[in-house]
mmCIF file of C-alpha atoms (C1' of nucleotides) in Angstrom:
data_model
loop_
_atom_site.group_PDB
_atom_site.id
_atom_site.type_symbol
_atom_site.label_atom_id
_atom_site.label_comp_id
_atom_site.label_asym_id
_atom_site.label_seq_id
_atom_site.Cartn_x
_atom_site.Cartn_y
_atom_site.Cartn_z
ATOM 1 C CA MET A 266 4.301 -0.480 28.518
ATOM 2 C CA ALA A 267 5.053 1.832 26.015
ATOM 3 C CA LYS A 268 5.285 -0.627 23.207
ATOM 4 C CA ALA A 269 8.247 1.059 21.080
ATOM 5 C CA ILE A 270 7.026 1.932 17.647
ATOM 6 C CA ARG A 271 8.847 -0.481 15.357
ATOM 7 C CA LYS A 272 9.961 1.022 12.709
ATOM 8 C CA SER A 273 8.730 4.745 11.778
ATOM 9 C CA LEU A 274 5.316 6.469 11.616
ATOM 10 C CA PRO A 275 3.974 5.377 8.274
ATOM 11 C CA GLU A 276 2.723 1.999 9.471
ATOM 12 C CA ALA A 277 -0.994 2.872 8.174
ATOM 13 C CA GLY A 278 -0.371 0.735 4.702
ATOM 14 C CA GLN A 279 0.064 -2.414 6.737
ATOM 15 C CA GLY A 280 -1.160 -3.685 9.600
ATOM 16 C CA GLY A 281 -1.377 -1.129 12.173
ATOM 17 C CA PRO A 282 -4.820 0.388 13.745
ATOM 18 C CA VAL A 283 -6.274 3.348 12.046
ATOM 19 C CA SER A 284 -6.250 6.730 13.867
ATOM 20 C CA ASP A 285 -9.148 8.067 15.011
ATOM 21 C CA ARG A 286 -8.133 11.006 16.972
ATOM 22 C CA THR A 287 -9.190 14.207 15.085
ATOM 23 C CA LEU A 288 -12.536 12.334 14.570
ATOM 24 C CA ARG A 289 -12.868 11.622 18.426
ATOM 25 C CA GLY A 290 -12.907 15.129 19.121
ATOM 26 C CA PHE A 291 -16.309 15.592 17.595
ATOM 27 C CA ALA A 292 -19.260 14.853 19.928
ATOM 28 C CA GLY A 293 -21.121 14.049 16.502
ATOM 29 C CA TYR A 294 -18.770 11.160 15.836
ATOM 30 C CA ASN A 295 -18.914 9.798 19.046
ATOM 31 C CA MET A 296 -22.560 9.973 19.197
ATOM 32 C CA LYS A 297 -23.062 7.998 15.828
ATOM 33 C CA ARG A 298 -20.589 5.259 17.117
ATOM 34 C CA ALA A 299 -22.319 4.906 20.467
ATOM 35 C CA PHE A 300 -25.594 4.897 18.816
ATOM 36 C CA ASN A 301 -24.667 2.456 16.446
ATOM 37 C CA ALA A 302 -23.528 -0.108 19.225
ATOM 38 C CA VAL A 303 -26.563 0.658 21.148
ATOM 39 C CA GLN A 304 -28.990 0.276 18.301
ATOM 40 C CA ALA A 305 -27.312 -3.097 17.351
ATOM 41 C CA ASP A 306 -27.803 -4.325 20.761
ATOM 42 C CA LEU A 307 -31.527 -3.029 21.058
ATOM 43 C CA ALA A 308 -32.360 -4.824 18.031
ATOM 44 C CA ARG A 309 -31.360 -7.875 19.127
ATOM 45 C CA THR A 310 -33.485 -7.367 22.619
ATOM 46 C CA LEU A 311 -36.458 -6.579 20.473
ATOM 47 C CA GLU A 312 -36.188 -9.399 17.992
ATOM 48 C CA PRO A 313 -37.746 -12.135 20.104
ATOM 49 C CA PHE A 314 -40.919 -10.175 20.684
ATOM 50 C CA GLY A 315 -40.912 -9.469 16.867
ATOM 51 C CA LEU A 316 -40.431 -5.587 17.167
ATOM 52 C CA ARG A 317 -38.032 -3.595 15.327
ATOM 53 C CA MET A 318 -37.169 -0.089 16.952
ATOM 54 C CA MET A 319 -39.473 1.750 14.949
ATOM 55 C CA THR A 320 -42.445 -0.564 15.890
ATOM 56 C CA PHE A 321 -41.409 -0.932 19.341
ATOM 57 C CA THR A 322 -41.506 3.234 19.766
ATOM 58 C CA ALA A 323 -44.742 3.328 17.890
ATOM 59 C CA LEU A 324 -46.322 0.801 20.271
ATOM 60 C CA VAL A 325 -45.184 2.594 23.335
ATOM 61 C CA LEU A 326 -46.442 6.004 22.253
ATOM 62 C CA VAL A 327 -49.861 4.377 21.193
ATOM 63 C CA ILE A 328 -50.350 3.002 24.609
ATOM 64 C CA ASP A 329 -49.184 6.116 26.238
ATOM 65 C CA ASN A 330 -51.686 8.198 23.982
ATOM 66 C CA PRO A 331 -54.855 6.316 23.230
ATOM 67 C CA ASP A 332 -56.724 7.391 20.594
ATOM 68 C CA LEU A 333 -54.057 9.326 18.850
ATOM 69 C CA SER A 334 -54.314 9.830 15.017
ATOM 70 C CA GLN A 335 -51.733 8.705 12.389
ATOM 71 C CA THR A 336 -50.550 12.235 11.688
ATOM 72 C CA GLN A 337 -50.119 12.724 15.458
ATOM 73 C CA LEU A 338 -48.043 9.574 15.668
ATOM 74 C CA ALA A 339 -46.020 10.725 12.399
ATOM 75 C CA GLY A 340 -45.245 13.840 13.921
ATOM 76 C CA ALA A 341 -44.327 12.409 17.545
ATOM 77 C CA LEU A 342 -41.887 9.863 15.645
ATOM 78 C CA ALA A 343 -40.522 12.409 13.212
ATOM 79 C CA VAL A 344 -41.622 10.202 10.230
ATOM 80 C CA GLU A 345 -43.580 11.083 7.210
ATOM 81 C CA ARG A 346 -47.213 9.825 7.248
ATOM 82 C CA SER A 347 -46.805 7.564 4.437
ATOM 83 C CA ASN A 348 -43.850 5.860 5.904
ATOM 84 C CA LEU A 349 -46.073 5.429 9.016
ATOM 85 C CA VAL A 350 -48.763 3.314 7.234
ATOM 86 C CA VAL A 351 -46.114 0.357 6.967
ATOM 87 C CA ILE A 352 -45.557 0.714 10.845
ATOM 88 C CA ILE A 353 -49.048 0.588 11.407
ATOM 89 C CA ASP A 354 -49.959 -2.314 9.174
ATOM 90 C CA ASP A 355 -47.041 -4.366 10.934
ATOM 91 C CA LEU A 356 -48.634 -3.542 14.508
ATOM 92 C CA GLU A 357 -51.887 -4.199 13.107
ATOM 93 C CA GLN A 358 -51.379 -7.598 11.334
ATOM 94 C CA ALA A 359 -49.373 -8.598 14.400
ATOM 95 C CA GLY A 360 -52.571 -7.946 16.504
ATOM 96 C CA LEU A 361 -50.954 -5.289 18.788
ATOM 97 C CA ILE A 362 -53.042 -2.329 17.715
ATOM 98 C CA THR A 363 -56.305 -1.694 16.104
ATOM 99 C CA ARG A 364 -57.259 1.259 13.572
ATOM 100 C CA ASN A 365 -60.855 2.685 15.163
ATOM 101 C CA PRO A 366 -62.799 5.052 13.617
ATOM 102 C CA SER A 367 -62.492 8.457 15.112
ATOM 103 C CA PRO A 368 -65.896 9.663 16.389
ATOM 104 C CA THR A 369 -65.174 13.410 15.737
ATOM 105 C CA ASP A 370 -63.431 12.769 12.091
ATOM 106 C CA ARG A 371 -64.561 10.275 9.653
ATOM 107 C CA ARG A 372 -60.825 10.673 7.768
ATOM 108 C CA SER A 373 -58.697 9.807 10.776
ATOM 109 C CA HIS A 374 -58.009 6.594 12.703
ATOM 110 C CA ALA A 375 -58.097 6.396 16.418
ATOM 111 C CA LEU A 376 -55.171 4.392 17.269
ATOM 112 C CA ARG A 377 -55.583 1.705 20.264
ATOM 113 C CA ALA A 378 -53.388 -1.039 21.486
ATOM 114 C CA THR A 379 -55.290 -4.419 22.066
ATOM 115 C CA LEU A 380 -54.745 -6.209 25.389
ATOM 116 C CA ALA A 381 -52.136 -8.429 23.375
ATOM 117 C CA GLY A 382 -50.550 -5.329 22.531
ATOM 118 C CA ARG A 383 -50.188 -3.878 25.980
ATOM 119 C CA ARG A 384 -49.021 -7.301 27.416
ATOM 120 C CA LEU A 385 -46.480 -7.874 24.776
ATOM 121 C CA CYS A 386 -45.136 -4.313 25.478
ATOM 122 C CA GLU A 387 -44.939 -4.867 29.161
ATOM 123 C CA ARG A 388 -42.518 -7.470 28.382
ATOM 124 C CA ALA A 389 -40.467 -5.726 26.086
ATOM 125 C CA LEU A 390 -40.318 -2.693 28.320
ATOM 126 C CA GLN A 391 -38.825 -4.971 30.535
ATOM 127 C CA ALA A 392 -36.324 -6.639 28.204
ATOM 128 C CA VAL A 393 -35.422 -3.029 27.150
ATOM 129 C CA ARG A 394 -34.754 -1.861 30.616
ATOM 130 C CA ALA A 395 -32.434 -4.580 31.523
ATOM 131 C CA HIS A 396 -30.739 -3.643 27.929
ATOM 132 C CA GLU A 397 -30.230 -0.160 29.022
ATOM 133 C CA GLU A 398 -29.070 -1.150 32.441
ATOM 134 C CA LYS A 399 -26.525 -3.181 30.944
ATOM 135 C CA LEU A 400 -25.727 -0.609 28.435
ATOM 136 C CA LEU A 401 -24.952 2.283 30.789
ATOM 137 C CA GLY A 402 -23.475 -0.015 33.592
ATOM 138 C CA GLY A 403 -20.349 1.803 33.147
ATOM 139 C CA LEU A 404 -21.467 5.223 34.022
ATOM 140 C CA GLY A 405 -22.953 4.561 37.540
ATOM 141 C CA GLU A 406 -26.421 5.897 38.557
ATOM 142 C CA ASN A 407 -26.135 9.702 38.068
ATOM 143 C CA GLY A 408 -23.730 9.054 35.216
ATOM 144 C CA ALA A 409 -26.633 7.698 33.134
ATOM 145 C CA ALA A 410 -29.055 10.474 34.397
ATOM 146 C CA ALA A 411 -26.309 13.013 33.541
ATOM 147 C CA LEU A 412 -26.012 11.485 29.890
ATOM 148 C CA ILE A 413 -29.742 11.500 29.162
ATOM 149 C CA ALA A 414 -29.803 15.236 30.237
ATOM 150 C CA ALA A 415 -26.967 16.154 28.266
ATOM 151 C CA LEU A 416 -28.500 14.519 24.939
ATOM 152 C CA GLN A 417 -31.727 16.501 25.900
ATOM 153 C CA THR A 418 -29.917 19.531 26.296
ATOM 154 C CA VAL A 419 -28.393 19.068 22.872
ATOM 155 C CA GLU A 420 -31.580 18.057 21.304
ATOM 156 C CA GLN A 421 -33.536 21.093 22.366
ATOM 157 C CA GLY A 422 -30.544 23.526 21.305
ATOM 158 C CA ASN A 423 -30.450 22.473 18.299
ATOM 159 C CA ARG A 424 -34.186 22.144 17.057
ATOM 160 C CA GLY A 425 -34.890 25.659 15.306
ATOM 161 C CA GLY A 426 -32.267 24.601 12.616
ATOM 162 C CA GLU A 427 -35.101 23.412 10.336
ATOM 163 C CA MET B 33 -44.028 37.891 15.312
ATOM 164 C CA ALA B 34 -46.571 36.937 18.080
ATOM 165 C CA LYS B 35 -48.172 35.150 15.488
ATOM 166 C CA ALA B 36 -50.236 32.320 17.311
ATOM 167 C CA ILE B 37 -48.245 28.946 16.897
ATOM 168 C CA ARG B 38 -51.565 27.208 17.339
ATOM 169 C CA LYS B 39 -52.160 26.569 13.506
ATOM 170 C CA SER B 40 -48.270 25.697 12.998
ATOM 171 C CA LEU B 41 -48.297 22.777 15.064
ATOM 172 C CA PRO B 42 -49.653 19.104 14.254
ATOM 173 C CA GLU B 43 -52.940 19.845 16.337
ATOM 174 C CA ALA B 44 -53.405 17.682 19.186
ATOM 175 C CA GLY B 45 -56.700 16.516 18.014
ATOM 176 C CA GLN B 46 -58.402 16.390 21.288
ATOM 177 C CA GLY B 47 -55.773 16.135 23.790
ATOM 178 C CA GLY B 48 -52.441 18.194 24.161
ATOM 179 C CA PRO B 49 -49.221 17.189 22.588
ATOM 180 C CA VAL B 50 -48.139 13.595 22.450
ATOM 181 C CA SER B 51 -46.680 12.411 25.716
ATOM 182 C CA ASP B 52 -42.755 11.066 25.415
ATOM 183 C CA ARG B 53 -42.499 10.080 29.109
ATOM 184 C CA THR B 54 -41.943 6.362 28.973
ATOM 185 C CA LEU B 55 -39.458 6.659 25.885
ATOM 186 C CA ARG B 56 -38.001 9.709 27.642
ATOM 187 C CA GLY B 57 -36.268 7.585 30.373
ATOM 188 C CA PHE B 58 -34.263 5.472 27.804
ATOM 189 C CA ALA B 59 -30.920 6.562 26.825
ATOM 190 C CA GLY B 60 -31.188 4.936 23.369
ATOM 191 C CA TYR B 61 -34.363 7.037 22.752
ATOM 192 C CA ASN B 62 -32.640 10.124 23.740
ATOM 193 C CA MET B 63 -29.562 9.587 21.843
ATOM 194 C CA LYS B 64 -31.394 8.760 18.440
ATOM 195 C CA ARG B 65 -33.177 11.997 18.839
ATOM 196 C CA ALA B 66 -30.301 14.184 19.642
ATOM 197 C CA PHE B 67 -28.231 12.724 17.029
ATOM 198 C CA ASN B 68 -30.922 13.075 14.373
ATOM 199 C CA ALA B 69 -30.471 17.013 15.427
ATOM 200 C CA VAL B 70 -27.042 17.148 15.252
ATOM 201 C CA GLN B 71 -26.796 15.132 11.925
ATOM 202 C CA ALA B 72 -29.508 17.580 10.134
ATOM 203 C CA ASP B 73 -27.440 20.433 11.245
ATOM 204 C CA LEU B 74 -24.150 18.672 10.241
ATOM 205 C CA ALA B 75 -25.263 17.945 6.762
ATOM 206 C CA ARG B 76 -26.189 21.680 6.320
ATOM 207 C CA THR B 77 -22.600 22.741 7.605
ATOM 208 C CA LEU B 78 -21.037 20.250 5.162
ATOM 209 C CA GLU B 79 -22.969 20.804 2.281
ATOM 210 C CA PRO B 80 -21.314 24.225 1.177
ATOM 211 C CA PHE B 81 -17.966 22.126 0.721
ATOM 212 C CA GLY B 82 -19.710 19.479 -1.523
ATOM 213 C CA LEU B 83 -19.219 16.838 1.488
ATOM 214 C CA ARG B 84 -21.602 14.515 2.979
ATOM 215 C CA MET B 85 -21.073 13.169 6.312
ATOM 216 C CA MET B 86 -19.400 9.862 5.238
ATOM 217 C CA THR B 87 -17.128 11.284 2.653
ATOM 218 C CA PHE B 88 -16.315 13.959 5.421
ATOM 219 C CA THR B 89 -15.206 11.289 7.921
ATOM 220 C CA ALA B 90 -13.487 9.393 5.088
ATOM 221 C CA LEU B 91 -11.054 12.356 4.029
ATOM 222 C CA VAL B 92 -10.285 12.981 7.657
ATOM 223 C CA LEU B 93 -9.404 9.449 8.265
ATOM 224 C CA VAL B 94 -7.185 9.230 4.835
ATOM 225 C CA ILE B 95 -5.140 12.590 5.870
ATOM 226 C CA ASP B 96 -4.733 11.174 9.389
ATOM 227 C CA ASN B 97 -3.592 7.565 7.597
ATOM 228 C CA PRO B 98 -1.804 8.208 4.861
ATOM 229 C CA ASP B 99 -1.677 5.273 2.519
ATOM 230 C CA LEU B 100 -4.120 3.145 3.923
ATOM 231 C CA SER B 101 -6.160 0.719 1.955
ATOM 232 C CA GLN B 102 -9.629 0.566 1.206
ATOM 233 C CA THR B 103 -10.287 -2.453 3.389
ATOM 234 C CA GLN B 104 -8.684 -0.752 6.320
ATOM 235 C CA LEU B 105 -10.599 2.379 5.776
ATOM 236 C CA ALA B 106 -13.716 0.354 5.393
ATOM 237 C CA GLY B 107 -13.065 -1.575 8.810
ATOM 238 C CA ALA B 108 -12.610 1.921 10.603
ATOM 239 C CA LEU B 109 -15.768 3.472 9.101
ATOM 240 C CA ALA B 110 -17.652 0.585 9.737
ATOM 241 C CA VAL B 111 -19.033 -0.026 6.248
ATOM 242 C CA GLU B 112 -18.602 -2.973 3.769
ATOM 243 C CA ARG B 113 -15.748 -2.853 1.259
ATOM 244 C CA SER B 114 -18.532 -2.945 -1.490
ATOM 245 C CA ASN B 115 -20.129 0.461 -0.165
ATOM 246 C CA LEU B 116 -16.790 2.250 0.439
ATOM 247 C CA VAL B 117 -16.005 1.980 -3.407
ATOM 248 C CA VAL B 118 -18.658 4.706 -4.214
ATOM 249 C CA ILE B 119 -17.497 6.630 -1.237
ATOM 250 C CA ILE B 120 -14.024 6.796 -2.631
ATOM 251 C CA ASP B 121 -15.184 7.326 -5.807
ATOM 252 C CA ASP B 122 -16.894 10.564 -4.929
ATOM 253 C CA LEU B 123 -13.900 11.875 -3.121
ATOM 254 C CA GLU B 124 -11.631 10.929 -6.226
ATOM 255 C CA GLN B 125 -13.933 12.275 -8.733
ATOM 256 C CA ALA B 126 -13.516 15.557 -6.728
ATOM 257 C CA GLY B 127 -9.990 15.587 -6.745
ATOM 258 C CA LEU B 128 -9.723 15.106 -3.223
ATOM 259 C CA ILE B 129 -7.958 12.160 -2.765
ATOM 260 C CA THR B 130 -6.025 9.460 -5.097
ATOM 261 C CA ARG B 131 -5.959 5.628 -5.552
ATOM 262 C CA ASN B 132 -2.342 4.938 -5.948
ATOM 263 C CA PRO B 133 -0.778 1.517 -6.496
ATOM 264 C CA SER B 134 0.705 -0.021 -3.325
ATOM 265 C CA PRO B 135 4.282 -0.918 -3.530
ATOM 266 C CA THR B 136 3.903 -4.250 -1.545
ATOM 267 C CA ASP B 137 0.411 -5.454 -2.936
ATOM 268 C CA ARG B 138 -0.552 -5.077 -6.027
ATOM 269 C CA ARG B 139 -4.263 -5.702 -5.411
ATOM 270 C CA SER B 140 -4.750 -2.991 -3.322
ATOM 271 C CA HIS B 141 -5.041 0.725 -3.426
ATOM 272 C CA ALA B 142 -2.678 3.339 -1.234
ATOM 273 C CA LEU B 143 -5.120 6.066 -0.688
ATOM 274 C CA ARG B 144 -3.772 9.723 -0.226
ATOM 275 C CA ALA B 145 -5.415 12.993 0.024
ATOM 276 C CA THR B 146 -4.449 15.446 -2.622
ATOM 277 C CA LEU B 147 -3.206 19.173 -1.565
ATOM 278 C CA ALA B 148 -6.999 20.392 -2.496
ATOM 279 C CA GLY B 149 -8.107 17.675 -0.390
ATOM 280 C CA ARG B 150 -6.027 18.666 2.497
ATOM 281 C CA ARG B 151 -7.070 22.127 2.123
ATOM 282 C CA LEU B 152 -10.754 21.709 1.715
ATOM 283 C CA CYS B 153 -10.550 19.417 4.738
ATOM 284 C CA GLU B 154 -8.879 22.188 6.781
ATOM 285 C CA ARG B 155 -11.805 24.473 6.141
ATOM 286 C CA ALA B 156 -14.138 22.024 6.725
ATOM 287 C CA LEU B 157 -12.834 21.192 9.878
ATOM 288 C CA GLN B 158 -13.127 24.775 10.934
ATOM 289 C CA ALA B 159 -16.778 24.579 10.045
ATOM 290 C CA VAL B 160 -17.377 21.634 11.870
ATOM 291 C CA ARG B 161 -15.718 22.769 15.057
ATOM 292 C CA ALA B 162 -17.783 25.915 15.003
ATOM 293 C CA HIS B 163 -20.923 23.825 14.463
ATOM 294 C CA GLU B 164 -20.076 21.586 17.521
ATOM 295 C CA GLU B 165 -19.623 24.750 19.748
ATOM 296 C CA LYS B 166 -23.077 25.939 18.887
ATOM 297 C CA LEU B 167 -24.418 22.481 19.236
ATOM 298 C CA LEU B 168 -22.723 22.022 22.699
ATOM 299 C CA GLY B 169 -23.046 25.518 23.793
ATOM 300 C CA GLY B 170 -25.618 24.810 26.168
ATOM 301 C CA LEU B 171 -23.437 22.278 28.306
ATOM 302 C CA GLY B 172 -20.557 24.443 29.296
ATOM 303 C CA GLU B 173 -16.857 23.376 28.664
ATOM 304 C CA ASN B 174 -16.808 20.249 31.022
ATOM 305 C CA GLY B 175 -20.064 19.369 30.086
ATOM 306 C CA ALA B 176 -19.431 18.722 26.631
ATOM 307 C CA ALA B 177 -16.218 16.592 27.634
ATOM 308 C CA ALA B 178 -18.357 14.674 30.003
ATOM 309 C CA LEU B 179 -20.798 14.079 27.416
ATOM 310 C CA ILE B 180 -17.907 12.712 25.001
ATOM 311 C CA ALA B 181 -16.944 10.585 27.761
ATOM 312 C CA ALA B 182 -19.789 9.175 28.471
ATOM 313 C CA LEU B 183 -20.290 8.280 24.862
ATOM 314 C CA GLN B 184 -17.020 6.710 24.732
ATOM 315 C CA THR B 185 -18.014 4.574 27.829
ATOM 316 C CA VAL B 186 -21.013 3.238 26.300
ATOM 317 C CA GLU B 187 -19.636 2.576 23.026
ATOM 318 C CA GLN B 188 -16.581 0.648 24.554
ATOM 319 C CA GLY B 189 -18.617 -1.215 26.961
ATOM 320 C CA ASN B 190 -21.369 -2.421 24.322
ATOM 321 C CA ARG B 191 -18.727 -3.578 21.950
ATOM 322 C CA GLY B 192 -18.513 -7.290 22.017
ATOM 323 C CA GLY B 193 -22.004 -7.914 21.863
ATOM 324 C CA GLU B 194 -21.733 -9.687 18.467
ATOM 325 C "C1'" DC C 496 -75.598 27.387 0.814
ATOM 326 C "C1'" DA C 497 -72.000 26.137 -2.923
ATOM 327 C "C1'" DA C 498 -67.447 26.575 -4.513
ATOM 328 C "C1'" DT C 499 -62.739 25.875 -3.096
ATOM 329 C "C1'" DA C 500 -59.099 24.848 -0.055
ATOM 330 C "C1'" DA C 501 -56.998 21.863 3.326
ATOM 331 C "C1'" DT C 502 -56.367 17.548 5.846
ATOM 332 C "C1'" DT C 503 -55.934 12.392 6.530
ATOM 333 C "C1'" DG C 504 -54.557 8.040 4.975
ATOM 334 C "C1'" DT C 505 -53.079 5.799 1.488
ATOM 335 C "C1'" DT C 506 -50.021 3.998 -2.533
ATOM 336 C "C1'" DA C 507 -46.102 4.525 -5.825
ATOM 337 C "C1'" DT C 508 -41.840 6.031 -6.810
ATOM 338 C "C1'" DT C 509 -37.283 7.548 -5.496
ATOM 339 C "C1'" DC C 510 -33.138 8.278 -2.924
ATOM 340 C "C1'" DG C 511 -29.490 7.016 0.204
ATOM 341 C "C1'" DA C 512 -27.484 3.646 3.932
ATOM 342 C "C1'" DC C 513 -26.314 -0.804 4.400
ATOM 343 C "C1'" DA C 514 -25.540 -6.046 3.711
ATOM 344 C "C1'" DT C 515 -24.650 -10.219 0.370
ATOM 345 C "C1'" DA C 516 -23.283 -12.592 -3.338
ATOM 346 C "C1'" DA C 517 -20.089 -13.309 -7.097
ATOM 347 C "C1'" DC C 518 -16.123 -11.912 -9.858
ATOM 348 C "C1'" DA C 519 -11.206 -10.889 -11.747
ATOM 349 C "C1'" DA C 520 -6.744 -10.072 -10.523
ATOM 350 C "C1'" DT C 521 -3.446 -11.206 -7.058
ATOM 351 C "C1'" DT C 522 -1.234 -12.983 -3.132
ATOM 352 C "C1'" DA C 523 -0.853 -16.529 0.263
ATOM 353 C "C1'" DT C 524 -0.446 -21.382 1.857
ATOM 354 C "C1'" DC C 525 0.106 -26.253 1.547
ATOM 355 C "C1'" DG D 608 2.406 -25.747 -8.744
ATOM 356 C "C1'" DA D 609 -2.475 -26.588 -7.237
ATOM 357 C "C1'" DT D 610 -5.598 -24.113 -4.031
ATOM 358 C "C1'" DA D 611 -7.206 -21.360 -0.636
ATOM 359 C "C1'" DA D 612 -7.623 -16.430 0.773
ATOM 360 C "C1'" DT D 613 -7.713 -11.312 -0.011
ATOM 361 C "C1'" DT D 614 -8.717 -6.886 -2.594
ATOM 362 C "C1'" DG D 615 -11.294 -4.054 -4.926
ATOM 363 C "C1'" DT D 616 -15.573 -4.049 -7.763
ATOM 364 C "C1'" DT D 617 -20.310 -4.796 -9.844
ATOM 365 C "C1'" DA D 618 -24.787 -6.187 -8.840
ATOM 366 C "C1'" DT D 619 -28.767 -6.708 -6.221
ATOM 367 C "C1'" DG D 620 -31.860 -6.526 -2.285
ATOM 368 C "C1'" DT D 621 -33.459 -4.661 1.769
ATOM 369 C "C1'" DC D 622 -34.722 -0.729 5.092
ATOM 370 C "C1'" DG D 623 -35.482 3.800 6.442
ATOM 371 C "C1'" DA D 624 -36.818 8.382 4.968
ATOM 372 C "C1'" DA D 625 -38.756 11.835 1.165
ATOM 373 C "C1'" DT D 626 -42.030 13.598 -2.242
ATOM 374 C "C1'" DA D 627 -46.089 13.437 -5.499
ATOM 375 C "C1'" DA D 628 -50.517 11.885 -6.446
ATOM 376 C "C1'" DC D 629 -54.802 10.473 -5.092
ATOM 377 C "C1'" DA D 630 -59.849 9.620 -2.757
ATOM 378 C "C1'" DA D 631 -62.784 10.545 1.095
ATOM 379 C "C1'" DT D 632 -63.775 13.827 4.182
ATOM 380 C "C1'" DT D 633 -63.370 18.177 6.828
ATOM 381 C "C1'" DA D 634 -62.681 23.206 6.733
ATOM 382 C "C1'" DT D 635 -63.118 27.880 4.920
ATOM 383 C "C1'" DT D 636 -64.935 31.381 2.292
ATOM 384 C "C1'" DG D 637 -67.486 34.221 -0.779
#
DNA sequence: CAATAATTGTTATTCGACATAACAATTATC
DNA sequence: GATAATTGTTATGTCGAATAACAATTATTG
């Protein structure tokens, strides 16, 4: 059980594990580490579909909000319009979405998913749902819901800082 | 201050706001958005101390684990040794830590915080604790603890994915 | 209506986080 | 003692994110 501490405390210099204890008390530290783990596994989940996290998210939003503009999508994704261009380029060159002329504003593009885009997204969504079930398996049904609710509370309560 | 919000929002073109509903069901999406909000506020909290998130974390770990090597610290921070060099440079040039010769291995450095480093870290820790209390205020005492526990469960359960 | 301002998508550039490759000095291994 | 492995380091490339500038178009306003 309690493996006796061999010599004395200063075993950091050699092989002992590095102590986290101060940082583990912070929610931000735990959020970063948990998100890193999730992100790595999610990237592996999406890679067979030729999607990255950003392109997957953008594709889902375009499907759920047909004909939205790049400015609107950039706002929803919390990225700059200039950075969204390459994301849209990626999805368009993959044949998953199209840039259509807006009937009301000749400056803006009305983004719409192609049939191939909707089909690929449906398959990717299944994979991501399976990935999430594996992820949250240790929390139980209501534990996962509680985590999501808590995260939304933190996000909402910390929104006016900017 | 009852100025209408209409103009300040990204103007939803024709429809209303952009719908999140599909993505909101995923824990990963909520984690990313919540962490982004936390990260932004934390950066503002640490900025008066001349610390970034990475240097703050490294400083805390050096204080909690005196005489650890850069390879050990890189492992704890989950960054490459090559990227840790600039972080250590930053902290050393700020007079917060020192690179000392290891008594047992002339290749490695035994990192140690200076008195100024420990004092600055103590003040920064107080600020970060206040930041976290503001952050998690909407969750209640045990709600915050439950969030941290859930995040650790997710991190642990998703560790062997590589 | 005309002149000016604001918006949209875009390019170029910069910055920071992150990974890889190579290297000298040192240590470990055979 | 020759060879391999490790430590810190530099250089380089990728990727996400931020800013500035620009042409085309729309909105505002005098």
